[in-house]
CSV table of C-alpha atoms and ligand atoms in Angstrom, one decimal:
chain,number,residue,atom,x,y,z
A,1,UNK,CA,0.0,0.4,-0.3
A,2,UNK,CA,1.4,3.2,-1.3
A,3,UNK,CA,1.7,6.2,1.5
A,4,UNK,CA,-1.0,8.3,-0.7
A,5,UNK,CA,-2.2,5.6,-2.5
A,6,UNK,CA,-6.0,4.2,-2.0
A,7,UNK,CA,-5.6,0.9,0.0
A,8,UNK,CA,-6.8,-1.9,-1.9
A,9,UNK,CA,-10.5,-3.4,-1.4
A,10,UNK,CA,-10.8,-7.0,-2.2
A,11,UNK,CA,-14.4,-7.3,-2.2
A,12,UNK,CA,-17.6,-6.3,0.0
A,13,UNK,CA,-18.1,-9.0,2.2
A,14,UNK,CA,-18.2,-8.1,5.9
A,15,UNK,CA,-14.9,-10.1,6.4
A,16,UNK,CA,-13.0,-8.4,3.3
A,17,UNK,CA,-14.5,-5.4,4.7
A,18,UNK,CA,-13.1,-5.7,8.0
A,19,UNK,CA,-9.7,-6.7,6.8
A,20,UNK,CA,-9.8,-3.5,4.8
A,21,UNK,CA,-10.6,-1.1,7.6
A,22,UNK,CA,-8.1,-2.7,10.0
A,23,UNK,CA,-5.3,-2.2,7.7
A,24,UNK,CA,-6.1,1.5,7.6
A,25,UNK,CA,-6.7,1.6,11.3
A,26,UNK,CA,-3.1,0.1,12.0
A,27,UNK,CA,-1.6,2.8,9.7
A,28,UNK,CA,-3.8,5.8,12.0
A,29,UNK,CA,-2.1,3.9,15.0
A,30,UNK,CA,1.5,3.7,13.8
A,31,UNK,CA,1.1,7.6,12.6
A,32,UNK,CA,-0.5,8.4,15.8
A,33,UNK,CA,2.1,7.1,18.0
A,34,UNK,CA,4.7,9.3,16.3
A,35,UNK,CA,3.5,12.6,17.7
A,36,UNK,CA,5.5,14.3,19.9
A,37,UNK,CA,4.8,17.9,19.0
A,38,UNK,CA,1.9,20.5,18.2
A,39,UNK,CA,3.0,20.8,14.7
A,40,UNK,CA,3.2,17.0,14.4
A,41,UNK,CA,-0.3,17.0,15.5
A,42,UNK,CA,-1.7,19.3,13.2
A,43,UNK,CA,-0.2,17.7,10.1
A,44,UNK,CA,-1.6,14.5,11.5
A,45,UNK,CA,-4.9,15.8,11.6
A,46,UNK,CA,-5.1,17.7,8.1
A,47,UNK,CA,-3.7,14.5,6.7
A,48,UNK,CA,-6.5,12.2,7.8
A,49,UNK,CA,-9.0,14.9,8.4
A,50,UNK,CA,-8.5,17.5,6.2
A,51,UNK,CA,-11.7,18.3,4.3
A,52,UNK,CA,-10.1,18.6,0.6
A,53,UNK,CA,-7.2,16.3,0.5
A,54,UNK,CA,-7.6,14.3,4.1
A,55,UNK,CA,-6.9,10.4,3.3
A,56,UNK,CA,-10.0,9.5,5.1
A,57,UNK,CA,-12.0,11.4,2.5
A,58,UNK,CA,-9.9,10.0,-0.2
A,59,UNK,CA,-10.7,6.6,0.8
A,60,UNK,CA,-13.9,6.8,1.3
A,61,UNK,CA,-15.0,8.7,-1.9
A,62,UNK,CA,-13.0,5.8,-3.6
A,63,UNK,CA,-14.3,2.9,-2.1
A,64,UNK,CA,-18.2,4.7,-1.7
A,65,UNK,CA,-18.3,5.1,-5.2
A,66,UNK,CA,-17.3,1.6,-6.6
A,67,UNK,CA,-19.5,-0.2,-3.5
A,68,UNK,CA,-22.6,-1.5,-5.0
A,69,UNK,CA,-25.8,-0.8,-3.2
A,70,UNK,CA,-25.9,-2.9,-0.7
A,71,UNK,CA,-22.3,-2.6,0.4
A,72,UNK,CA,-22.9,1.3,1.1
A,73,UNK,CA,-24.3,0.9,4.7
A,74,UNK,CA,-21.6,-1.3,6.1
A,75,UNK,CA,-19.0,0.6,4.8
A,76,UNK,CA,-20.4,4.1,6.1
A,77,UNK,CA,-21.1,2.4,9.3
A,78,UNK,CA,-17.2,1.6,9.5
A,79,UNK,CA,-15.5,5.0,8.1
A,80,UNK,CA,-17.6,6.4,11.3
A,81,UNK,CA,-15.9,4.4,13.2
A,82,UNK,CA,-12.7,5.1,12.0
A,83,UNK,CA,-13.0,8.8,12.1
A,84,UNK,CA,-14.0,8.5,15.9
A,85,UNK,CA,-10.9,6.5,16.5
A,86,UNK,CA,-8.7,9.5,14.7
A,87,UNK,CA,-10.1,11.9,16.9
A,88,UNK,CA,-9.6,9.8,19.7
A,89,UNK,CA,-5.8,9.6,18.9
A,90,UNK,CA,-5.8,13.6,18.0
A,91,UNK,CA,-7.6,14.3,21.8
A,92,UNK,CA,-4.6,11.6,23.5
A,93,UNK,CA,-1.9,13.4,21.8
A,94,UNK,CA,-3.2,16.8,22.4
A,95,UNK,CA,-3.0,16.0,26.2
A,96,UNK,CA,0.4,14.8,25.8
A,97,UNK,CA,1.7,18.1,24.1
A,98,UNK,CA,-0.3,20.3,25.9
A,99,UNK,CA,2.1,19.6,28.7
A,100,UNK,CA,5.0,23.1,28.9
A,101,UNK,CA,7.8,21.0,28.0
A,102,UNK,CA,9.6,22.3,24.6
A,103,UNK,CA,9.3,19.7,22.3
A,104,UNK,CA,12.6,18.9,21.7
A,105,UNK,CA,12.9,17.7,25.2
A,106,UNK,CA,9.9,15.7,25.6
A,107,UNK,CA,11.3,12.6,27.1
A,108,UNK,CA,8.8,9.2,27.0
A,109,UNK,CA,9.3,8.3,31.0
A,110,UNK,CA,7.4,5.2,30.1
A,111,UNK,CA,9.6,3.7,27.5
A,112,UNK,CA,11.8,0.4,29.0
A,113,UNK,CA,15.3,1.8,29.5
A,114,UNK,CA,18.0,0.3,27.5
A,115,UNK,CA,19.8,-2.7,29.2
A,116,UNK,CA,23.4,-3.1,28.7
A,117,UNK,CA,24.7,-6.2,28.5
A,118,UNK,CA,27.0,-7.1,31.8
A,119,UNK,CA,30.6,-8.2,31.2
A,120,UNK,CA,32.3,-10.4,33.4
A,121,UNK,CA,36.2,-10.8,34.6
A,122,UNK,CA,37.8,-13.1,32.1
A,123,UNK,CA,39.0,-16.6,33.8
A,124,UNK,CA,42.6,-15.7,33.5
A,125,UNK,CA,42.0,-12.4,35.2
A,126,UNK,CA,40.3,-13.5,37.7
A,127,UNK,CA,42.6,-16.5,38.4
A,128,UNK,CA,45.3,-13.4,38.4
A,129,UNK,CA,43.4,-11.4,40.7
A,130,UNK,CA,43.1,-14.4,43.1
A,131,UNK,CA,46.4,-15.1,43.3
A,132,UNK,CA,47.5,-11.6,44.1
A,133,UNK,CA,45.3,-10.9,46.6
A,134,UNK,CA,46.2,-14.2,48.8
A,135,UNK,CA,49.8,-12.4,48.7
A,136,UNK,CA,48.0,-8.9,49.3
A,137,UNK,CA,46.4,-10.4,52.7
A,138,UNK,CA,49.9,-11.8,53.8
A,139,UNK,CA,51.5,-8.0,53.3
A,140,UNK,CA,52.6,-8.2,50.0
A,141,UNK,CA,52.3,-5.1,47.6
A,142,UNK,CA,51.7,-5.3,43.6
A,143,UNK,CA,54.0,-4.2,41.2
A,144,UNK,CA,54.8,-4.1,37.5
A,145,UNK,CA,57.0,-4.0,34.8
A,146,UNK,CA,57.7,-3.5,31.0
A,147,UNK,CA,56.7,-6.3,28.4
A,148,UNK,CA,59.2,-5.2,26.2
A,149,UNK,CA,62.5,-5.4,28.1
A,150,UNK,CA,66.0,-5.1,27.9
A,151,UNK,CA,68.9,-8.1,27.6
A,152,UNK,CA,70.2,-6.6,31.1
A,153,UNK,CA,67.0,-7.2,33.1
A,154,UNK,CA,65.8,-10.1,31.4
A,155,UNK,CA,68.9,-12.1,31.7
A,156,UNK,CA,72.1,-10.3,32.9
A,157,UNK,CA,71.3,-9.0,35.9
A,158,UNK,CA,69.4,-12.4,36.9
A,159,UNK,CA,72.6,-14.0,36.5
A,160,UNK,CA,72.1,-15.3,33.1
A,161,UNK,CA,75.3,-14.1,31.4
A,162,UNK,CA,75.8,-14.1,28.0
A,163,UNK,CA,76.1,-17.1,26.5
A,164,UNK,CA,74.9,-18.9,29.4
A,165,UNK,CA,73.1,-22.4,28.3
A,166,UNK,CA,70.3,-21.4,30.9
A,167,UNK,CA,69.1,-18.8,28.5
A,168,UNK,CA,68.2,-21.5,26.0
A,169,UNK,CA,65.6,-22.4,28.4
A,170,UNK,CA,63.4,-19.9,27.6
A,171,UNK,CA,63.1,-19.2,23.5
A,172,UNK,CA,63.2,-15.7,23.3
A,173,UNK,CA,61.4,-13.0,20.5
A,174,UNK,CA,63.9,-10.2,20.1
A,175,UNK,CA,63.0,-7.1,18.9
A,176,UNK,CA,64.3,-6.7,15.2
A,177,UNK,CA,67.5,-4.0,14.5
A,178,UNK,CA,69.1,-3.9,17.6
A,179,UNK,CA,72.3,-5.6,16.7
A,180,UNK,CA,74.4,-2.2,16.6
A,181,UNK,CA,73.4,-1.9,20.4
A,182,UNK,CA,75.3,-3.2,23.4
A,183,UNK,CA,73.6,-6.9,24.1
A,184,UNK,CA,72.8,-5.7,27.3
A,185,UNK,CA,70.8,-2.9,26.2
A,186,UNK,CA,69.1,-5.0,23.3
A,187,UNK,CA,65.5,-4.9,23.6
A,188,UNK,CA,63.1,-8.3,23.9
A,189,UNK,CA,59.8,-9.3,24.7
A,190,UNK,CA,60.2,-10.2,28.4
A,191,UNK,CA,60.5,-14.2,28.6
A,192,UNK,CA,59.5,-14.0,32.6
A,193,UNK,CA,58.3,-11.6,35.4
A,194,UNK,CA,61.7,-12.1,37.1
A,195,UNK,CA,63.3,-8.8,35.6
A,196,UNK,CA,60.5,-6.8,37.5
A,197,UNK,CA,62.2,-8.0,40.6
A,198,UNK,CA,65.5,-6.6,40.2
A,199,UNK,CA,63.7,-3.1,38.7
A,200,UNK,CA,61.9,-3.1,42.0
A,201,UNK,CA,64.8,-3.5,44.0
A,202,UNK,CA,66.5,-1.0,42.1
A,203,UNK,CA,63.8,1.6,43.2
A,204,UNK,CA,63.5,1.1,46.9
A,205,UNK,CA,65.7,-0.3,49.7
A,206,UNK,CA,64.6,-3.5,51.9
A,207,UNK,CA,62.8,-4.8,53.2
A,208,UNK,CA,60.5,-5.9,50.0
A,209,UNK,CA,57.4,-8.0,49.8
A,210,UNK,CA,55.7,-7.6,46.2
A,211,UNK,CA,54.2,-9.6,43.9
A,212,UNK,CA,54.1,-8.9,40.2
A,213,UNK,CA,51.4,-10.2,37.7
A,214,UNK,CA,52.0,-9.9,34.1
A,215,UNK,CA,52.3,-11.1,30.4
A,216,UNK,CA,55.2,-12.9,29.2
A,217,UNK,CA,56.2,-13.9,25.7
A,218,UNK,CA,58.0,-17.2,24.4
A,219,UNK,CA,59.2,-18.0,21.0
A,220,UNK,CA,56.9,-21.7,22.0
A,221,UNK,CA,54.6,-23.6,18.8
A,222,UNK,CA,51.2,-23.1,20.3
A,223,UNK,CA,49.6,-26.6,21.5
A,224,UNK,CA,47.2,-27.3,23.9
A,225,UNK,CA,49.1,-26.3,26.8
A,226,UNK,CA,51.5,-24.0,25.3
A,227,UNK,CA,51.2,-20.6,23.8
A,228,UNK,CA,53.4,-17.9,22.9
A,229,UNK,CA,51.9,-15.6,25.3
A,230,UNK,CA,51.1,-16.4,28.9
A,231,UNK,CA,50.9,-15.0,32.5
A,232,UNK,CA,53.0,-15.2,35.4
A,233,UNK,CA,52.9,-14.3,39.0
A,234,UNK,CA,56.2,-13.3,40.5
A,235,UNK,CA,56.9,-12.9,44.0
A,236,UNK,CA,60.0,-11.3,45.9
A,237,UNK,CA,60.5,-11.1,49.7
A,238,UNK,CA,63.7,-9.6,51.5
A,239,UNK,CA,64.3,-8.8,54.7
A,240,UNK,CA,66.9,-9.3,57.6
A,241,UNK,CA,66.8,-13.0,58.2
A,242,UNK,CA,64.7,-14.6,55.7
A,243,UNK,CA,65.2,-18.5,55.3
A,244,UNK,CA,63.6,-21.2,53.3
A,245,UNK,CA,61.3,-21.8,55.8
A,246,UNK,CA,59.8,-18.5,55.3
A,247,UNK,CA,59.7,-19.4,51.5
A,248,UNK,CA,58.3,-23.2,52.5
A,249,UNK,CA,55.5,-21.6,54.5
A,250,UNK,CA,54.3,-18.8,52.5
A,251,UNK,CA,53.8,-21.2,49.3
A,252,UNK,CA,52.6,-23.8,51.2
A,253,UNK,CA,49.8,-21.2,52.8
A,254,UNK,CA,49.3,-19.7,49.0
A,255,UNK,CA,48.7,-23.0,47.5
A,256,UNK,CA,46.3,-24.2,50.4
A,257,UNK,CA,43.9,-20.9,49.8
A,258,UNK,CA,44.4,-21.5,46.2
A,259,UNK,CA,43.3,-24.9,45.9
A,260,UNK,CA,41.9,-25.8,49.3
A,261,UNK,CA,43.5,-26.4,52.7
A,262,UNK,CA,43.6,-30.2,52.1
A,263,UNK,CA,46.4,-29.9,49.6
A,264,UNK,CA,49.7,-30.2,50.1
A,265,UNK,CA,53.3,-29.3,48.8
A,266,UNK,CA,56.5,-30.6,48.3
A,267,UNK,CA,60.1,-28.8,47.5
A,268,UNK,CA,62.4,-30.7,44.8
A,269,UNK,CA,65.8,-29.5,44.1
A,270,UNK,CA,65.9,-27.7,41.1
A,271,UNK,CA,68.0,-24.7,39.3
A,272,UNK,CA,67.3,-21.0,38.2
A,273,UNK,CA,70.5,-18.8,37.9
A,274,UNK,CA,69.0,-16.3,40.0
A,275,UNK,CA,68.1,-18.4,43.2
A,276,UNK,CA,70.4,-20.6,45.2
A,277,UNK,CA,69.2,-23.3,46.3
A,278,UNK,CA,66.5,-23.3,43.6
A,279,UNK,CA,63.3,-25.8,44.1
A,280,UNK,CA,60.5,-27.0,42.1
A,281,UNK,CA,57.1,-27.0,44.1
A,282,UNK,CA,54.4,-29.8,43.4
A,283,UNK,CA,51.1,-29.7,45.0
A,284,UNK,CA,49.2,-32.9,45.7
A,285,UNK,CA,46.9,-33.5,43.0
A,286,UNK,CA,43.6,-31.4,44.1
A,287,UNK,CA,41.5,-33.5,41.3
A,288,UNK,CA,42.3,-37.0,42.8
A,289,UNK,CA,43.5,-35.8,46.6
A,290,UNK,CA,46.8,-37.9,45.9
A,291,UNK,CA,45.5,-41.1,45.0
A,292,UNK,CA,46.4,-40.9,41.2
A,293,UNK,CA,44.5,-40.0,38.4
A,294,UNK,CA,44.8,-38.9,34.8
A,295,UNK,CA,45.5,-35.4,35.6
A,296,UNK,CA,48.2,-36.1,37.7
A,297,UNK,CA,49.4,-38.7,35.4
A,298,UNK,CA,48.9,-41.3,38.4
A,299,UNK,CA,51.8,-39.6,40.5
A,300,UNK,CA,49.5,-37.8,43.0
A,301,UNK,CA,51.2,-35.0,42.8
A,302,UNK,CA,51.5,-31.4,40.1
A,303,UNK,CA,54.3,-29.4,39.4
A,304,UNK,CA,53.2,-25.9,39.7
A,305,UNK,CA,55.8,-22.9,40.7
A,306,UNK,CA,59.6,-22.6,40.5
A,307,UNK,CA,61.3,-20.7,43.8
A,308,UNK,CA,64.4,-20.0,45.7
A,309,UNK,CA,66.3,-18.2,47.9
A,310,UNK,CA,67.9,-15.1,46.0
A,311,UNK,CA,71.3,-15.9,44.5
A,312,UNK,CA,73.6,-13.3,46.3
A,313,UNK,CA,74.9,-12.3,43.0
A,314,UNK,CA,71.7,-11.0,42.0
A,315,UNK,CA,72.0,-8.7,45.1
A,316,UNK,CA,75.4,-8.0,43.7
A,317,UNK,CA,73.4,-6.6,40.3
A,318,UNK,CA,71.1,-4.6,42.3
A,319,UNK,CA,73.7,-3.0,44.8
A,320,UNK,CA,75.1,-0.9,42.1
A,321,UNK,CA,72.1,1.3,42.6
A,322,UNK,CA,70.7,0.7,46.0
A,323,UNK,CA,73.8,-0.3,48.1
A,324,UNK,CA,71.5,-1.5,50.9
A,325,UNK,CA,70.9,-5.4,49.2
A,326,UNK,CA,74.3,-6.6,51.3
A,327,UNK,CA,73.7,-10.1,51.0
A,328,UNK,CA,76.2,-10.5,53.9
A,329,UNK,CA,73.0,-8.6,56.1
A,330,UNK,CA,70.0,-9.4,54.2
A,331,UNK,CA,68.4,-12.3,52.5
A,332,UNK,CA,65.4,-13.1,50.6
A,333,UNK,CA,63.4,-15.6,48.5
A,334,UNK,CA,61.4,-15.5,45.0
A,335,UNK,CA,58.9,-17.7,43.3
A,336,UNK,CA,57.1,-17.5,39.9
A,337,UNK,CA,54.2,-19.3,38.9
A,338,UNK,CA,52.1,-19.6,35.5
A,339,UNK,CA,48.6,-18.3,35.8
A,340,UNK,CA,47.5,-19.7,32.7
A,341,UNK,CA,47.8,-23.5,34.0
A,342,UNK,CA,46.3,-22.7,37.7
A,343,UNK,CA,43.2,-21.2,35.7
A,344,UNK,CA,43.1,-24.3,33.6
A,345,UNK,CA,42.9,-26.5,36.4
A,346,UNK,CA,40.8,-24.6,38.5
A,347,UNK,CA,38.4,-24.2,35.6
A,348,UNK,CA,38.7,-27.4,34.0
A,349,UNK,CA,40.1,-26.0,30.7
A,350,UNK,CA,41.6,-28.5,28.5
A,351,UNK,CA,43.2,-25.9,25.9
A,352,UNK,CA,45.1,-22.9,26.6
A,353,UNK,CA,44.1,-21.5,23.2
A,354,UNK,CA,40.5,-21.1,24.3
A,355,UNK,CA,41.9,-18.6,26.9
A,356,UNK,CA,43.2,-16.2,23.8
A,357,UNK,CA,40.2,-17.1,21.1
A,358,UNK,CA,38.1,-14.7,22.5
A,359,UNK,CA,35.2,-16.8,21.5
A,360,UNK,CA,32.0,-15.7,23.1
A,361,UNK,CA,30.8,-19.1,23.7
A,362,UNK,CA,33.6,-20.0,25.9
A,363,UNK,CA,33.9,-17.0,28.0
A,364,UNK,CA,30.0,-16.6,28.7
A,365,UNK,CA,30.4,-19.9,30.5
A,366,UNK,CA,32.4,-18.2,33.3
A,367,UNK,CA,29.9,-14.8,33.6
B,1,DAH,N1,61.4,-17.0,36.1
B,1,DAH,C1,60.7,-18.7,35.8
B,1,DAH,C2,60.7,-19.2,34.8
B,1,DAH,O1,59.9,-18.1,34.1
B,1,DAH,C3,60.2,-18.8,37.2
B,1,DAH,C4,60.7,-18.2,38.3
B,1,DAH,C5,61.4,-19.5,39.1
B,1,DAH,C6,60.8,-17.5,39.3
B,1,DAH,C7,62.2,-19.5,40.6
B,1,DAH,C8,61.2,-17.1,40.7
B,1,DAH,C9,61.9,-18.3,40.8
B,1,DAH,O2,61.3,-15.9,41.0
B,1,DAH,O3,62.5,-17.8,42.2
B,1,DAH,O4,61.1,-19.9,34.5
């Protein structure tokens, strides 16, 4: 049906008349709903009821002229009803526009509000916050550092000398075009959060208790458990008289907070250039309670993080800027854990790639 055209009338039976009038009535309702100003109201009135060009007149002229004699009465009755409808709508809208609100500011307070979709924390960030909060409750503060790092902070100051084989355990993505700089100034994507240990100590004398969450990068091929980008939470505690017992107590407590109080920890000798002694920490399998299952490869234990006592050589690097880190007077421990693996364990996620896919079907399960 064209806006100015005359709607089609299929026949003269009561049902056909009713259908045709219902269509016109719908047209009236739609245009009446859009009336907000006095001008629009007048336009509506002229458009429908205007004596010469009014649409009601045009339609009734056309239909009545074509109608057989016996259809004229039912047609006339229906036009009266339609006219009453138009007048009623005009009346109702005049009540609305008679309020002393300027046209452009008329707000329909009866319209429903627009609902915003609530976001939710990503499971990785949620896990990261959970870990950080556990250490905050033990008095740790929170720090961050750059993801594009120098060779000095990522390796050398952490006691990985140039050419040291321990560098090979962290397959590094380097920034291109750095060859003319001295090695220690060359930029790379940090392979761990440990460089922020050095940056923190350079900024403040002991004591230090800090956790450092953040993104790290390695040139690893992606598979179900590896992603070239992943997340770590680093920890550092330095003070007078810090011992390995403090390290064990702190991490045992943190793991119980994270996985439940029945979880046990055990420490194995390991190697990191920046800690001496170094240890790998295993937790009793939270899935089977230590009895052995597929998740723990039937060993009852799952390896979760690295740690150790800060190597005096590391304090030596820091002392160039902060002489207070005298290994004769102070000691400390450090640890680093992978957030992705912990999130995957806590939420039963089998593929690390899902954490980076941005797939709402996956993410909505955590909302
Ligand atoms: N930076 C180590 C890595 O990414 C993890 C680590 C181990 C951090 C021992 C530490 C530590 O602070 O003491 O493999």
